[in-house]
Short mmCIF file of C-alpha atoms in Angstrom, two decimals:
data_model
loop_
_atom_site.label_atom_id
_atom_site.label_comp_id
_atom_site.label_asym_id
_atom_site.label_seq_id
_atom_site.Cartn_x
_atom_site.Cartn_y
_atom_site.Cartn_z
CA UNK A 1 173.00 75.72 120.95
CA UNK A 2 171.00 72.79 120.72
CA UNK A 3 167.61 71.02 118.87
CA UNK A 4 165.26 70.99 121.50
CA UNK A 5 162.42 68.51 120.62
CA UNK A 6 159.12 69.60 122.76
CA UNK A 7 156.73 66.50 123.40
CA UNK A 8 153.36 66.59 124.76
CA UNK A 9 152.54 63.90 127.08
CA UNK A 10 150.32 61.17 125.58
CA UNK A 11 146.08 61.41 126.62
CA UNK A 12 145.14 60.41 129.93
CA UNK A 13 141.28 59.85 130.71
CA UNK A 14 141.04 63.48 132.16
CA UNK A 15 142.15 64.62 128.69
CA UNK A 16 139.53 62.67 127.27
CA UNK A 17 137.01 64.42 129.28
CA UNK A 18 138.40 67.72 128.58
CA UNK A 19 139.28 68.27 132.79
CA UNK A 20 141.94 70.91 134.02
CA UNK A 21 144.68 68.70 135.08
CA UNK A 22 147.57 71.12 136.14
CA UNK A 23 149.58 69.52 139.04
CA UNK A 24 147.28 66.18 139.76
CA UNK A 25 149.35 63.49 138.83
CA UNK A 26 147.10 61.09 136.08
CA UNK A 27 149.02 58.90 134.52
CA UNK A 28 148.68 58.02 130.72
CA UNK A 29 145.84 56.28 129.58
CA UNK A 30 146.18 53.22 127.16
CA UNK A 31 145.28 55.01 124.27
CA UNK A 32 148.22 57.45 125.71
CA UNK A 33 150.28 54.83 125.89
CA UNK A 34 149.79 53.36 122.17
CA UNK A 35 150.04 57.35 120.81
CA UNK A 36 153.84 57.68 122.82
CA UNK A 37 154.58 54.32 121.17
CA UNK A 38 153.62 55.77 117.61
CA UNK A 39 155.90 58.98 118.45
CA UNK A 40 158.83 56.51 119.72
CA UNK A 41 158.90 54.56 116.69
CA UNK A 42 159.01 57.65 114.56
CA UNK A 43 161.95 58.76 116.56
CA UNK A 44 164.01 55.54 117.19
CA UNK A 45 166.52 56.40 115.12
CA UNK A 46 167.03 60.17 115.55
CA UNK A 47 170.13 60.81 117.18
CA UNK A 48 168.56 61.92 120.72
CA UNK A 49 171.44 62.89 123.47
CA UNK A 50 169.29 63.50 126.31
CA UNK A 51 165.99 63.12 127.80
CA UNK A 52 164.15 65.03 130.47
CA UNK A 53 160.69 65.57 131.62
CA UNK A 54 157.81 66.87 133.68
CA UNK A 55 157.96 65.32 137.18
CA UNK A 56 154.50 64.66 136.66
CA UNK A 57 153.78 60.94 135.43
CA UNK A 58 151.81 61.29 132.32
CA UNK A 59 154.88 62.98 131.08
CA UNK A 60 157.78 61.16 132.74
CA UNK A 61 155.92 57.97 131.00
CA UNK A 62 155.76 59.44 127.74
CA UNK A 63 159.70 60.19 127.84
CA UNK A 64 160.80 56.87 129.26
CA UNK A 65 158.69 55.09 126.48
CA UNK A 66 160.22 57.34 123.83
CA UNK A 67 163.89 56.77 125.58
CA UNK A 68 163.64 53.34 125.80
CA UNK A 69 164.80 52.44 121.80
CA UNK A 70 168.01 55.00 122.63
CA UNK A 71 168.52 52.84 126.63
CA UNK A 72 169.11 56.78 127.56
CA UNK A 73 167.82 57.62 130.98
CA UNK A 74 165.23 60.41 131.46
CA UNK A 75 165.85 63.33 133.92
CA UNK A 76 163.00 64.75 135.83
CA UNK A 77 162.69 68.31 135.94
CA UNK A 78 159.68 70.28 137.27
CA UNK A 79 159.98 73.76 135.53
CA UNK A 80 158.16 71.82 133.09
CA UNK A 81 155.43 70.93 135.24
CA UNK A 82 151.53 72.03 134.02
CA UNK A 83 150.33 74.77 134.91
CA UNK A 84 149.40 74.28 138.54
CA UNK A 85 145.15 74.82 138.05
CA UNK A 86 144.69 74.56 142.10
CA UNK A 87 140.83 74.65 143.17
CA UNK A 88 140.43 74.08 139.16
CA UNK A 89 141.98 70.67 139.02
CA UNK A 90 139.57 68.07 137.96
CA UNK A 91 136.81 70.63 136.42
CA UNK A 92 135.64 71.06 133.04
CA UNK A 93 136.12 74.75 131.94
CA UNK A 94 132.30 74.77 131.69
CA UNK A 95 132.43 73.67 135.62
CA UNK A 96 134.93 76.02 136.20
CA UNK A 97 133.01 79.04 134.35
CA UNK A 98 130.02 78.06 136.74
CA UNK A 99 131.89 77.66 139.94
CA UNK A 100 134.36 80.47 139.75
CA UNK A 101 132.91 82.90 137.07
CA UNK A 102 134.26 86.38 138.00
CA UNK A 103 138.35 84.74 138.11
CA UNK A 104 137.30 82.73 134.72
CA UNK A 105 136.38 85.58 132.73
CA UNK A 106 139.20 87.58 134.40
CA UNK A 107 141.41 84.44 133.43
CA UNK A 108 140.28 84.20 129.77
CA UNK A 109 141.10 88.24 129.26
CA UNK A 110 144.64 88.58 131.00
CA UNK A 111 145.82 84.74 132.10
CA UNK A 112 149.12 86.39 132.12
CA UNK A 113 148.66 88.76 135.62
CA UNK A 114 145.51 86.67 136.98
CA UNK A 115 146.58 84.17 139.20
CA UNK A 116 143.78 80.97 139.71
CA UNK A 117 142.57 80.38 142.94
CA UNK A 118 145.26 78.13 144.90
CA UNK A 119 147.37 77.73 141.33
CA UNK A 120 149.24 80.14 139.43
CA UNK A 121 149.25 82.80 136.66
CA UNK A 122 150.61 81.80 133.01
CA UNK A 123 153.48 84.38 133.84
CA UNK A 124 154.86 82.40 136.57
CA UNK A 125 154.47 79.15 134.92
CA UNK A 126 156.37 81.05 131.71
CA UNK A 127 159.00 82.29 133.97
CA UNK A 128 159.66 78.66 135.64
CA UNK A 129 159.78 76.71 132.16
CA UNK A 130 161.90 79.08 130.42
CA UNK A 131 164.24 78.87 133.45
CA UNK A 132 164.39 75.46 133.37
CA UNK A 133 164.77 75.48 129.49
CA UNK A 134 167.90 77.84 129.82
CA UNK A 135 169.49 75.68 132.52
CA UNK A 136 169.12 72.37 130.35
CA UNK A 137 170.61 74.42 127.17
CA UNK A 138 174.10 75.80 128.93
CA UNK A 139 174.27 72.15 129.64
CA UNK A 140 174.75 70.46 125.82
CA UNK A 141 176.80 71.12 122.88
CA UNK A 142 175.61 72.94 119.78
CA UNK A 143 175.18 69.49 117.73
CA UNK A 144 173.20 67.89 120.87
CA UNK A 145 169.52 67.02 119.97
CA UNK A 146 167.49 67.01 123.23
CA UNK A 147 163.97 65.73 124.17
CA UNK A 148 161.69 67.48 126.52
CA UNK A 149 158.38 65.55 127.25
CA UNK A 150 156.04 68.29 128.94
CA UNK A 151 152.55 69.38 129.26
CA UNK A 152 150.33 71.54 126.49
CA UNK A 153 150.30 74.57 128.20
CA UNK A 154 153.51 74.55 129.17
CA UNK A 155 154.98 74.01 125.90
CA UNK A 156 152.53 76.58 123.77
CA UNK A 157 154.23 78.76 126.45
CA UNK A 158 157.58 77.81 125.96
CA UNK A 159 157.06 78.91 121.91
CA UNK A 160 155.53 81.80 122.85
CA UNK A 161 158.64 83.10 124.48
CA UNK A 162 160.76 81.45 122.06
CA UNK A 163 158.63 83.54 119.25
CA UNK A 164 158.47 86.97 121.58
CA UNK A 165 154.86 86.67 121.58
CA UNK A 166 152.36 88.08 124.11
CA UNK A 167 151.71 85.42 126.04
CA UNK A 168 148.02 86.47 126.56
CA UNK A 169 148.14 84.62 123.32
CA UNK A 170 149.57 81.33 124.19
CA UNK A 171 146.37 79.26 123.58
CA UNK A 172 146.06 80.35 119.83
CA UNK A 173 149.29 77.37 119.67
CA UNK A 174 147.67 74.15 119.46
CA UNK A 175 148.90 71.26 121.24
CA UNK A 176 148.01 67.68 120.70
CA UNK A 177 148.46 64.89 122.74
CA UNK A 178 152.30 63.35 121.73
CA UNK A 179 152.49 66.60 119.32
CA UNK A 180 156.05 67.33 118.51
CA UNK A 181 157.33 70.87 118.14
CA UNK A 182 161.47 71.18 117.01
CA UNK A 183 163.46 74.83 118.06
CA UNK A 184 166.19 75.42 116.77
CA UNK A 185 168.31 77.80 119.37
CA UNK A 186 171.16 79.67 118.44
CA UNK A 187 172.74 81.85 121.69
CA UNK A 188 169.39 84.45 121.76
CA UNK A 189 167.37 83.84 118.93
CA UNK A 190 165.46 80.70 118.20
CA UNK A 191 163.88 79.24 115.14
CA UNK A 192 160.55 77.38 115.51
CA UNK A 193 160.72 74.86 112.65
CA UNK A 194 157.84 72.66 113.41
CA UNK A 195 154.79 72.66 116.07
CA UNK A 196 152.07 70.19 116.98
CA UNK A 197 152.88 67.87 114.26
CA UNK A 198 150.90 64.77 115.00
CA UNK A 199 151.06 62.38 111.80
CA UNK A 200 152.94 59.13 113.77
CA UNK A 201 149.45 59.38 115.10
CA UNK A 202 147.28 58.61 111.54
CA UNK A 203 147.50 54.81 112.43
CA UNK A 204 145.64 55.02 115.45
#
């Protein structure tokens, strides 16, 4: 089966101000612009097959600038969405921990059964991605190296599974904004062989 190459969008100003984004569509900030930029020109010459993305712009911007140096076109897909944060969307976790405080300490002990008011639980959002992931892999070669530019949570989930972890314990993988992660999937076992590595970014 194929290289999948996991991306994390680039920062947006919500990122910046640490804000639960999940489904509300902010697009890439410039700083998140010049960090996808660093991540294309480290991968300009990697032979890349496909492209696909979050629906969601921040990440559908951070593939297309990435696909531009291979003039490949980038599918949308939104299994990869965020997680969808609902009545969260736009708070800081301490705003969050004030507003809602019995679902946010419910959340931070089992986010894998709790589902957040109007949004989802990180079990449904694990079950959706990995879909999606499966879908996109019956699709290439074994030689194909494919790009998938997503969202942090989505992703640490995405390894989780891939690693058979318990996903209660999906934020101890950290994500950085245009991190790259590389699995390596052969039929039903895949090999992680590099996560959040950020150094295109020591320039900026």
């Amino acid at each position: 089966m194929p290289k999948v190459l996991l991306v994390r969008h680039g920062e947006t100003i919500w990122n910046n101000q640490l804000r639960y984004q999940g489904h509300t569509d902010i697009p890439l900030s410039e700083i998140g612009r010049q960090q996808a930029e660093r991540l294309a020109l480290r991968l300009k010459n990697w032979p890349i097959t496909a492209f696909y993305a979050s629906d969601l712009s921040r990440a559908q911007e951070t593939a297309q600038i990435i696909a531009r140096y291979h003039q490949k076109p980038v599918v949308l897909c939104n299994g990869f969405r965020e997680t969808k944060f609902g009545a969260w969307e736009g708070l800081t976790y301490k705003e969050i921990a004030a507003q809602f405080p019995d679902v946010w300490n419910a959340w931070q002990r089992d986010p894998v059964n709790v589902v957040i008011p109007q949004g989802e639980s990180v079990s449904q959002v694990a079950d959706r991605a990995w879909k999606a992931l499966q879908q996109i892999l019956c699709q290439h070669r074994d030689d194909d190296m494919i790009l998938i530019a997503s969202h942090g949570g989505t992703i640490r989930l995405i390894l989780a599974r891939a690693l058979q972890m318990n996903l209660n314990l999906f934020w101890n993988i950290r994500q950085d904004n245009t991190a790259l992660n590389i699995i390596d999937a052969y039929n039903d076992r895949y090999i992680i062989s590099l996560v959040n590595d950020t150094s295109h970014l020591e320039q900026i």
